[in-house]
Short mmCIF file of C-alpha atoms in Angstrom, two decimals:
data_model
loop_
_atom_site.label_atom_id
_atom_site.label_comp_id
_atom_site.label_asym_id
_atom_site.label_seq_id
_atom_site.Cartn_x
_atom_site.Cartn_y
_atom_site.Cartn_z
CA MET A 1 -11.76 -10.71 -15.37
CA THR A 2 -13.78 -10.97 -18.12
CA ARG A 3 -16.93 -12.15 -16.11
CA GLN A 4 -16.58 -9.18 -13.89
CA ARG A 5 -16.46 -7.01 -17.42
CA LEU A 6 -19.69 -8.83 -18.64
CA SER A 7 -21.43 -8.33 -15.11
CA ALA A 8 -20.75 -4.52 -15.22
CA MET A 9 -21.75 -4.50 -19.13
CA GLY A 10 -24.89 -5.90 -18.35
CA ALA A 11 -25.77 -3.48 -15.55
CA TRP A 12 -25.07 -0.63 -17.75
CA THR A 13 -27.06 -1.84 -20.83
CA ALA A 14 -29.70 -2.31 -18.11
CA THR A 15 -30.10 1.33 -17.53
CA ASN A 16 -28.92 2.72 -20.72
CA PRO A 17 -31.89 3.32 -23.36
CA ALA A 18 -29.53 3.58 -26.26
CA GLU A 19 -27.62 0.26 -25.50
CA ARG A 20 -31.16 -1.54 -24.99
CA ARG A 21 -32.03 -0.70 -28.60
CA TYR A 22 -28.93 -1.40 -29.90
CA HIS A 23 -29.65 -5.25 -28.38
CA THR A 24 -33.04 -5.48 -29.13
CA GLY A 25 -32.57 -4.83 -32.66
CA MET A 26 -33.62 -1.36 -33.08
CA ASP A 27 -30.64 -0.03 -34.15
CA ARG A 28 -30.77 -2.58 -37.28
CA ALA A 29 -28.63 -0.50 -39.53
CA ALA A 30 -25.11 -1.14 -36.88
CA SER A 31 -25.88 -4.57 -36.84
CA VAL A 32 -26.18 -5.16 -40.44
CA VAL A 33 -22.91 -3.45 -40.92
CA PHE A 34 -21.40 -5.64 -38.27
CA ARG A 35 -22.86 -8.46 -39.66
CA LYS A 36 -21.64 -8.20 -43.03
CA ILE A 37 -18.12 -7.72 -41.74
CA ALA A 38 -18.02 -10.56 -39.80
CA ASP A 39 -19.35 -13.01 -42.59
CA SER A 40 -16.22 -11.56 -44.80
CA ARG A 41 -13.65 -12.01 -42.40
CA HIS A 42 -11.77 -14.05 -44.44
CA GLY A 43 -11.09 -11.25 -47.12
CA SER A 44 -12.23 -10.43 -50.39
CA GLY A 45 -8.60 -10.33 -51.89
CA ASP A 46 -9.37 -6.44 -52.11
CA GLU A 47 -7.91 -5.56 -48.61
CA ARG A 48 -5.77 -2.73 -48.33
CA GLN A 49 -2.00 -4.28 -47.09
CA ASP A 50 -1.19 -1.20 -44.58
CA PHE A 51 -4.24 -1.82 -42.97
CA PRO A 52 -3.86 -4.29 -39.95
CA ILE A 53 -7.01 -6.20 -40.92
CA ALA A 54 -6.51 -9.25 -38.71
CA ASP A 55 -6.26 -7.20 -35.50
CA ALA A 56 -9.78 -5.54 -36.63
CA ASP A 57 -10.87 -8.79 -37.03
CA GLN A 58 -10.15 -9.79 -32.97
CA CYS A 59 -13.14 -7.17 -32.23
CA VAL A 60 -15.97 -9.27 -32.03
CA LYS A 61 -18.69 -6.25 -31.61
CA CYS A 62 -18.98 -7.11 -27.74
CA ALA A 63 -19.91 -3.61 -26.40
CA LEU A 64 -17.96 -3.84 -23.47
CA CYS A 65 -15.77 -0.75 -24.69
CA LEU A 66 -18.75 1.34 -24.78
CA PRO A 67 -19.15 2.64 -21.30
CA HIS A 68 -15.55 3.42 -21.54
CA CYS A 69 -15.58 5.62 -24.43
CA PRO A 70 -15.90 9.34 -23.94
CA THR A 71 -17.15 10.21 -27.32
CA TYR A 72 -19.70 7.30 -27.60
CA ARG A 73 -21.09 8.14 -23.64
CA GLU A 74 -21.43 12.39 -25.03
CA THR A 75 -23.39 11.30 -28.31
CA LEU A 76 -24.77 7.46 -27.92
CA ASP A 77 -23.92 7.25 -31.59
CA GLU A 78 -22.40 3.97 -32.66
CA ASN A 79 -20.24 5.54 -35.16
CA GLU A 80 -18.50 7.22 -32.30
CA SER A 81 -17.62 4.12 -30.69
CA PRO A 82 -14.63 1.96 -30.58
CA ARG A 83 -16.44 -0.94 -31.96
CA GLY A 84 -18.43 1.29 -34.42
CA ARG A 85 -15.05 2.97 -35.64
CA ILE A 86 -13.35 -0.48 -36.15
CA ALA A 87 -16.52 -1.47 -38.23
CA LEU A 88 -15.96 1.71 -40.46
CA MET A 89 -12.24 1.20 -40.77
CA GLN A 90 -12.83 -2.74 -41.69
CA GLY A 91 -15.41 -1.27 -44.75
CA LEU A 92 -12.98 1.26 -45.96
CA ALA A 93 -10.38 -0.97 -45.73
CA ARG A 94 -11.69 -3.87 -47.87
CA GLY A 95 -13.17 -1.24 -49.82
CA GLU A 96 -16.89 -2.27 -49.03
CA LEU A 97 -17.41 1.71 -47.94
CA PRO A 98 -16.16 4.47 -49.94
CA ALA A 99 -13.84 6.99 -48.30
CA SER A 100 -15.96 10.14 -47.45
CA GLY A 101 -15.82 13.23 -45.10
CA ARG A 102 -18.94 11.88 -43.07
CA ALA A 103 -16.72 8.51 -42.49
CA ALA A 104 -13.66 10.80 -41.77
CA ALA A 105 -15.68 13.06 -39.30
CA HIS A 106 -16.34 9.77 -36.95
CA LEU A 107 -12.75 8.77 -37.40
CA GLU A 108 -11.32 12.06 -36.31
CA ARG A 109 -13.70 12.77 -33.34
CA CYS A 110 -11.96 9.70 -31.83
CA LEU A 111 -9.45 11.35 -28.76
CA GLY A 112 -7.09 8.41 -29.39
CA CYS A 113 -7.57 7.97 -25.39
CA ARG A 114 -7.57 4.11 -25.60
CA ASN A 115 -9.73 3.67 -22.89
CA CYS A 116 -11.37 0.82 -24.60
CA GLU A 117 -8.04 -1.38 -24.39
CA PRO A 118 -7.72 -2.46 -20.81
CA VAL A 119 -11.14 -3.59 -21.02
CA CYS A 120 -11.63 -5.73 -24.17
CA PRO A 121 -11.38 -9.15 -23.73
CA ALA A 122 -10.19 -9.98 -27.04
CA GLU A 123 -7.45 -7.65 -26.72
CA VAL A 124 -7.95 -5.39 -29.78
CA PRO A 125 -4.79 -2.98 -30.53
CA TYR A 126 -7.12 0.03 -31.09
CA GLY A 127 -4.58 2.34 -31.28
CA ARG A 128 -2.81 0.69 -34.06
CA LEU A 129 -5.92 0.65 -35.42
CA ILE A 130 -6.98 4.36 -35.46
CA ASP A 131 -3.63 5.43 -36.72
CA ALA A 132 -3.94 3.09 -39.58
CA GLY A 133 -7.83 4.24 -40.16
CA ARG A 134 -6.59 7.68 -40.29
CA ARG A 135 -4.09 6.87 -42.70
CA ILE A 136 -6.51 5.95 -45.19
CA VAL A 137 -8.48 8.97 -44.49
CA ARG A 138 -5.61 11.14 -44.89
CA GLU A 139 -4.80 9.31 -48.42
CA SER A 140 -8.27 10.01 -49.77
CA GLY A 141 -7.83 13.49 -49.39
CA HIS A 142 -10.90 13.80 -46.92
CA ARG A 143 -9.34 14.73 -43.21
CA SER A 144 -10.19 18.42 -42.61
CA ARG A 145 -8.16 21.34 -42.92
CA ARG A 146 -8.11 22.08 -39.42
CA GLU A 147 -6.80 18.88 -38.20
CA GLN A 148 -4.39 19.05 -40.86
CA LEU A 149 -2.95 22.60 -39.90
CA ALA A 150 -2.99 21.73 -36.24
CA ALA A 151 -0.51 18.26 -36.85
CA ARG A 152 1.54 20.55 -39.53
CA VAL A 153 2.13 23.20 -37.12
CA LEU A 154 2.92 20.95 -33.82
CA GLY A 155 5.00 18.41 -36.14
CA SER A 156 7.41 21.22 -37.36
CA SER A 157 10.27 22.85 -35.07
CA LEU A 158 10.03 25.91 -37.69
CA LEU A 159 6.19 26.37 -37.56
CA LEU A 160 5.79 25.76 -34.17
CA ARG A 161 8.63 28.67 -33.43
CA LEU A 162 7.17 30.86 -35.82
CA SER A 163 3.55 30.37 -34.21
CA ILE A 164 4.68 30.90 -30.60
CA ALA A 165 6.64 34.05 -31.93
CA CYS A 166 3.54 35.17 -32.98
CA LEU A 167 1.42 34.50 -29.61
CA ARG A 168 4.50 36.10 -27.75
CA LEU A 169 3.87 39.25 -29.58
CA TYR A 170 0.22 39.38 -29.26
CA GLN A 171 0.46 38.78 -25.21
CA LEU A 172 3.48 41.66 -24.97
CA THR A 173 1.90 44.18 -27.34
CA GLY A 174 -1.29 44.35 -25.57
CA LEU A 175 -3.38 42.46 -28.47
CA GLN A 176 -4.46 39.73 -26.07
CA ARG A 177 -5.99 42.36 -23.39
CA LEU A 178 -7.78 44.17 -26.33
CA ALA A 179 -9.12 41.39 -27.67
CA ARG A 180 -10.53 40.01 -24.62
CA LEU A 181 -12.12 43.21 -23.92
CA SER A 182 -13.31 43.15 -27.40
CA LEU A 183 -13.56 40.45 -30.34
CA LEU A 184 -13.16 37.42 -28.13
CA ARG A 185 -16.48 38.07 -26.23
CA ILE A 186 -18.51 37.88 -29.36
CA LEU A 187 -16.25 34.73 -30.81
CA PRO A 188 -16.43 32.16 -28.30
CA GLY A 189 -14.31 29.66 -30.25
CA LEU A 190 -11.35 31.72 -30.20
CA ALA A 191 -11.92 32.70 -26.69
CA ARG A 192 -11.38 29.34 -25.41
CA LEU A 193 -8.08 28.94 -27.75
CA ASP A 194 -6.65 31.86 -25.97
CA ALA A 195 -7.58 30.82 -22.70
CA LEU A 196 -5.43 27.64 -22.98
CA LEU A 197 -2.47 30.22 -23.64
CA PRO A 198 -0.49 30.25 -20.02
CA GLU A 199 -0.18 33.94 -18.61
CA ARG A 200 3.05 34.68 -20.27
CA ILE A 201 4.88 32.86 -22.75
CA PRO A 202 8.38 32.17 -21.84
CA THR A 203 11.28 33.03 -23.81
CA ARG A 204 12.55 29.79 -25.38
CA ARG A 205 16.23 29.05 -23.99
CA LYS A 206 18.71 26.82 -24.39
CA ARG A 207 19.43 24.02 -22.22
CA SER A 208 23.13 23.56 -20.52
CA GLY A 209 23.21 19.69 -19.32
CA GLU A 210 26.02 17.57 -19.25
CA ALA A 211 27.92 15.89 -21.59
CA ALA A 212 27.63 12.77 -23.04
CA ASP A 213 30.66 11.30 -21.53
CA THR A 214 29.01 12.24 -18.09
CA ALA A 215 25.54 12.15 -18.07
CA THR A 216 23.76 9.24 -16.30
CA VAL A 217 19.95 10.29 -17.84
CA GLN A 218 18.75 11.87 -20.89
CA VAL A 219 15.88 14.43 -20.93
CA PHE A 220 13.07 14.62 -23.76
CA LEU A 221 11.77 17.96 -23.78
CA GLY A 222 8.82 18.01 -25.86
CA CYS A 223 8.06 20.76 -28.32
CA LEU A 224 4.95 21.96 -26.72
CA GLY A 225 5.92 21.75 -23.11
CA GLU A 226 9.36 22.91 -23.67
CA THR A 227 7.65 26.05 -25.26
CA LEU A 228 4.98 27.03 -23.09
CA ASP A 229 5.90 25.03 -19.88
CA PRO A 230 9.46 24.70 -19.32
CA GLY A 231 9.11 25.02 -15.62
CA VAL A 232 8.22 21.27 -15.39
CA THR A 233 11.62 20.44 -17.12
CA ASP A 234 13.27 22.98 -14.91
CA ALA A 235 11.82 21.12 -11.71
CA LEU A 236 12.71 17.66 -13.35
CA GLU A 237 16.43 18.98 -13.37
CA ARG A 238 16.62 20.06 -9.85
CA LEU A 239 15.20 16.94 -8.88
CA LEU A 240 17.46 14.73 -10.66
CA ARG A 241 20.49 16.57 -9.47
CA ALA A 242 19.06 16.18 -5.80
CA CYS A 243 19.06 12.48 -6.28
CA GLY A 244 22.80 12.37 -7.79
CA HIS A 245 21.75 12.11 -11.33
CA ARG A 246 23.47 14.20 -14.04
CA PRO A 247 21.00 15.05 -17.03
CA ARG A 248 21.83 15.55 -20.42
CA PHE A 249 19.18 17.53 -23.37
CA PRO A 250 20.46 16.18 -26.56
CA ALA A 251 20.86 18.79 -29.31
CA GLY A 252 18.63 17.76 -32.56
CA GLN A 253 15.76 15.92 -30.41
CA GLY A 254 12.32 17.11 -31.80
CA CYS A 255 8.48 16.80 -31.65
CA CYS A 256 7.67 13.23 -30.19
CA ALA A 257 5.85 12.38 -33.67
CA ALA A 258 2.66 11.71 -32.20
CA PRO A 259 0.87 14.63 -34.00
CA LYS A 260 1.99 12.89 -37.19
CA GLN A 261 1.29 9.25 -36.22
CA HIS A 262 -2.30 9.99 -34.83
CA GLY A 263 -2.61 12.14 -38.00
CA GLY A 264 -2.23 9.50 -40.17
CA ASP A 265 0.89 10.81 -41.60
CA ALA A 266 3.28 7.89 -41.53
CA ALA A 267 6.08 9.10 -43.56
CA GLY A 268 6.38 12.44 -41.42
CA ALA A 269 6.15 10.18 -38.00
CA MET A 270 8.85 8.13 -39.37
CA GLU A 271 11.40 11.18 -39.76
CA LEU A 272 10.61 12.32 -36.91
CA ALA A 273 11.02 8.86 -35.21
CA ARG A 274 14.51 8.72 -36.78
CA ASP A 275 15.41 12.07 -35.87
CA ASN A 276 15.05 11.66 -32.10
CA ILE A 277 16.81 7.78 -32.40
CA ALA A 278 19.50 9.82 -33.86
CA ALA A 279 19.88 12.36 -31.22
CA PHE A 280 19.60 9.84 -28.08
CA ARG A 281 22.55 7.97 -28.73
CA GLY A 282 24.03 5.80 -25.99
CA ASP A 283 22.40 3.95 -23.84
CA ASN A 284 21.23 6.26 -20.61
CA PRO A 285 17.95 6.10 -19.64
CA ILE A 286 15.50 8.67 -21.50
CA LEU A 287 13.14 10.44 -19.29
CA GLY A 288 9.54 11.95 -20.28
CA SER A 289 8.10 14.18 -18.07
CA ALA A 290 4.33 14.63 -20.16
CA SER A 291 2.44 11.49 -20.52
CA GLY A 292 1.77 11.71 -23.96
CA CYS A 293 5.31 12.73 -25.65
CA THR A 294 6.40 9.59 -23.05
CA ALA A 295 3.59 7.39 -24.69
CA SER A 296 4.62 8.02 -28.27
CA LEU A 297 8.47 7.41 -27.57
CA MET A 298 7.67 3.99 -26.08
CA GLU A 299 5.56 2.85 -29.26
CA TYR A 300 8.10 3.94 -31.83
CA PRO A 301 8.21 0.07 -32.69
CA GLU A 302 4.34 0.83 -34.04
CA ILE A 303 6.42 3.32 -36.25
CA LEU A 304 9.70 2.12 -37.23
CA SER A 305 9.82 -1.84 -37.60
CA LYS A 306 13.69 -1.48 -36.77
CA GLU A 307 15.54 -3.00 -34.15
CA GLU A 308 16.80 0.56 -33.03
CA ALA A 309 13.42 1.57 -32.53
CA GLN A 310 12.67 -1.53 -30.17
CA THR A 311 16.08 -0.53 -28.42
CA PHE A 312 15.17 3.10 -28.00
CA ALA A 313 11.70 2.22 -26.60
CA GLU A 314 13.06 0.24 -23.91
CA ARG A 315 15.13 3.06 -22.80
CA VAL A 316 12.04 5.35 -22.39
CA GLN A 317 10.90 5.96 -18.78
CA ASP A 318 8.35 7.95 -17.21
CA ALA A 319 10.05 10.79 -15.10
CA CYS A 320 7.86 10.35 -12.09
CA THR A 321 8.54 6.42 -12.08
CA PHE A 322 12.23 7.10 -12.27
CA LEU A 323 12.49 9.32 -9.60
CA ASP A 324 10.39 7.26 -7.29
CA ARG A 325 12.51 4.65 -8.07
CA ALA A 326 15.73 6.74 -7.40
CA MET A 327 14.07 7.83 -4.14
CA ARG A 328 13.44 4.57 -2.69
CA ASP A 329 16.73 3.27 -3.75
CA THR A 330 19.05 6.22 -2.20
CA PRO A 331 18.62 9.07 -0.06
CA GLY A 332 16.91 11.38 -1.68
CA PRO A 333 15.42 15.14 -0.84
CA GLU A 334 13.68 15.96 2.15
CA PHE A 335 10.32 18.41 1.51
CA SER A 336 8.84 20.87 3.69
CA PRO A 337 5.42 20.21 4.85
CA LEU A 338 2.41 21.47 2.93
CA ASN A 339 -1.10 21.53 4.50
CA ALA A 340 -3.17 21.31 1.28
CA ARG A 341 -6.01 19.54 -0.37
CA VAL A 342 -4.41 17.71 -3.63
CA LEU A 343 -6.46 16.49 -6.13
CA LEU A 344 -4.31 13.78 -8.76
CA HIS A 345 -5.26 13.59 -12.42
CA THR A 346 -4.20 10.62 -14.25
CA PRO A 347 -4.28 11.12 -18.22
CA CYS A 348 -5.33 9.13 -20.70
CA SER A 349 -1.99 8.45 -21.93
CA GLN A 350 -0.48 7.86 -18.47
CA ARG A 351 -3.03 5.30 -17.28
CA ASN A 352 -3.46 3.20 -21.23
CA VAL A 353 -0.05 3.47 -22.55
CA VAL A 354 2.74 4.49 -20.27
CA GLY A 355 1.12 2.42 -17.58
CA ASP A 356 2.81 3.61 -13.93
CA THR A 357 -0.31 5.31 -12.34
CA GLU A 358 1.21 5.09 -8.66
CA ALA A 359 4.66 6.42 -9.27
CA ALA A 360 3.23 10.02 -9.27
CA ALA A 361 1.34 9.75 -5.99
CA ARG A 362 3.95 7.94 -4.12
CA LEU A 363 6.19 10.86 -4.93
CA VAL A 364 3.78 13.44 -3.70
CA GLU A 365 2.78 11.78 -0.47
CA GLN A 366 6.63 12.36 0.33
CA VAL A 367 5.52 15.72 1.04
CA PRO A 368 4.10 15.92 4.89
CA GLY A 369 0.85 17.53 5.39
CA ILE A 370 -0.73 16.75 2.13
CA LYS A 371 -4.15 15.47 1.79
CA LEU A 372 -4.05 13.64 -1.54
CA HIS A 373 -7.10 12.47 -3.31
CA ARG A 374 -7.26 10.85 -6.72
CA LEU A 375 -9.76 12.07 -9.34
CA ASP A 376 -11.54 8.66 -10.46
CA SER A 377 -11.29 8.77 -14.34
CA ARG A 378 -14.71 6.70 -14.66
CA GLY A 379 -13.19 6.49 -18.36
CA ASP A 380 -13.15 10.52 -18.76
CA CYS A 381 -11.22 12.38 -20.67
CA CYS A 382 -10.20 16.10 -20.27
CA GLY A 383 -10.37 16.52 -24.33
CA ALA A 384 -6.90 17.85 -24.85
CA ALA A 385 -5.96 14.74 -26.47
CA GLY A 386 -3.00 16.28 -28.56
CA THR A 387 -4.22 17.98 -31.46
CA TYR A 388 -7.92 17.53 -30.54
CA THR A 389 -8.49 20.66 -28.73
CA LEU A 390 -7.55 22.54 -32.22
CA GLY A 391 -9.05 20.18 -34.52
CA GLN A 392 -12.63 19.21 -32.49
CA PRO A 393 -13.07 21.94 -30.31
CA ALA A 394 -16.86 21.40 -29.93
CA MET A 395 -16.45 17.83 -28.55
CA SER A 396 -13.11 18.88 -26.42
CA ARG A 397 -15.22 21.65 -24.76
CA ARG A 398 -18.21 19.07 -23.63
CA LEU A 399 -15.56 16.49 -22.09
CA ALA A 400 -13.35 19.45 -20.45
CA ARG A 401 -16.92 20.93 -18.95
CA THR A 402 -17.95 17.34 -17.51
CA LEU A 403 -14.29 16.90 -16.15
CA ALA A 404 -14.30 20.55 -14.57
CA ASP A 405 -17.42 19.96 -12.98
CA ARG A 406 -16.21 16.58 -11.17
CA ILE A 407 -12.90 18.79 -9.68
CA ARG A 408 -15.08 21.58 -8.47
CA GLU A 409 -16.93 19.09 -6.60
CA GLU A 410 -13.63 18.36 -4.73
CA GLN A 411 -12.63 21.95 -3.95
CA PRO A 412 -8.85 21.05 -4.00
CA ASP A 413 -6.02 23.60 -3.38
CA PHE A 414 -3.83 21.96 -6.07
CA VAL A 415 -4.74 20.02 -9.30
CA LEU A 416 -1.71 17.51 -10.51
CA THR A 417 -1.41 16.15 -13.68
CA THR A 418 1.17 14.49 -15.79
CA ASN A 419 0.25 15.70 -19.04
CA ILE A 420 1.06 19.20 -20.90
CA GLY A 421 -1.94 18.94 -22.61
CA CYS A 422 -4.06 18.21 -19.80
CA LYS A 423 -2.41 20.88 -17.59
CA LEU A 424 -3.64 23.58 -20.31
CA GLN A 425 -6.91 22.36 -20.70
CA LEU A 426 -8.13 21.81 -17.48
CA ARG A 427 -6.53 25.33 -16.38
CA ALA A 428 -8.98 26.84 -19.13
CA ALA A 429 -11.87 24.91 -17.79
CA LEU A 430 -11.51 25.89 -13.98
CA ALA A 431 -10.46 29.53 -14.69
CA GLY A 432 -12.73 31.63 -13.01
CA THR A 433 -14.16 28.81 -10.82
CA LEU A 434 -11.94 27.80 -8.62
CA PRO A 435 -9.41 31.18 -8.21
CA ASP A 436 -7.35 29.68 -5.72
CA CYS A 437 -6.48 26.61 -7.29
CA GLU A 438 -3.42 25.85 -9.16
CA ILE A 439 -2.66 23.54 -12.20
CA LEU A 440 0.84 22.09 -11.73
CA HIS A 441 2.60 18.88 -12.83
CA PRO A 442 3.64 16.75 -9.92
CA LEU A 443 7.10 17.13 -10.65
CA GLU A 444 6.52 21.00 -10.07
CA LEU A 445 5.09 20.64 -6.55
CA LEU A 446 7.98 18.52 -5.26
CA ASP A 447 10.61 21.33 -6.62
CA ARG A 448 8.57 23.88 -4.74
CA GLN A 449 8.59 21.93 -1.30
CA MET A 450 12.20 20.41 -1.68
CA ARG A 451 14.13 21.86 1.22
CA SER A 452 17.65 21.29 -0.36
CA ARG A 453 16.70 23.70 -3.31
CA SER A 454 18.82 26.49 -3.23
CA PRO A 455 16.76 30.14 -2.68
CA ASP A 456 17.98 31.66 -5.87
CA SER A 457 16.85 28.80 -8.23
#
């Protein structure tokens, strides 16, 4: 495997001028930083105790990660690469570099996609490092206000409800239509955020699931998904019942903690994680339909170093994986034929953390007549990445355009993705250019085609 990675890296380096410059010494500044940090691996005694410096020191700066990093490929800037960011974090953690707005900007522009992890021969836990690095940035007071606001709103159920209520009024009162005819035409940044909204924000409703003593599975709702896209959970509930399962939607659950954890707010992330662990009592499987949230739940041991966090994480499963197994173990629902070209997009969180990239495809292939094609990732990211769309709008737009161009080449009837952020991002990026193409979660398409579904559901 390592030999294949080196061979691929060599081919890429030979055709990439920026990388040739790096390896021929023209980019000496980065090399000096890397050498200085490598020379001080045994530490100066001034390292921050809360930064996993040993994990960072596993990185040998080999460059195998570079062609897989979306921000490096867009900028060809070493500071926007995994090894460059690790070097910055090593310097910050050892006190060799001052915490500054410039250093903070490089860490904040990381998507957290973790495309670098599967290709790293040293198995550097980059996700753990970038979270710890952002803690340093946050504590130094250099985190951007935009990033702080986005994480604060998404991490607070009260602020999120208030924000959604205001957006609902924005739509219902006609202000959105007026803004699109006037203000948004001269403010492209706001127009981009407006395009992320669904056509009509649904009214939040309380779900009535099974009682704790009769349920066979528990469902994690997700704050953004349940607020802006509750149809996915509706579809999941109907599919689960069609497979003989009785879902429960525990009260007291909240945000998965990803915005806090990836924003460097360790205390806030721990509080949210404890609330969710308390809400999901019992030993039933916990299903997540949004891969970003599911990935965060699976990594609660990174947030809380307690046995209960590990026990909780072991119960978490991807909803598509669970349904795929359920339909193979027992007779499941039948699906009506659909003559359509379907393109399956696999989110970074699904590919690099959740891990199962086949279950969604196997489920969709149960629908007769579908022509399923997979969108080759090529290390691309749609640019949604949790709060990234709000915190880093310029880079987010660039990445979304790149992926949208590739999707348009395929001319699909449907684009399927397993993450709410990716769904909103792709819908906005493709708006007006593929008018007949729908962006759905795989479970929504299955639910539509399920024959056993009652006509009034």
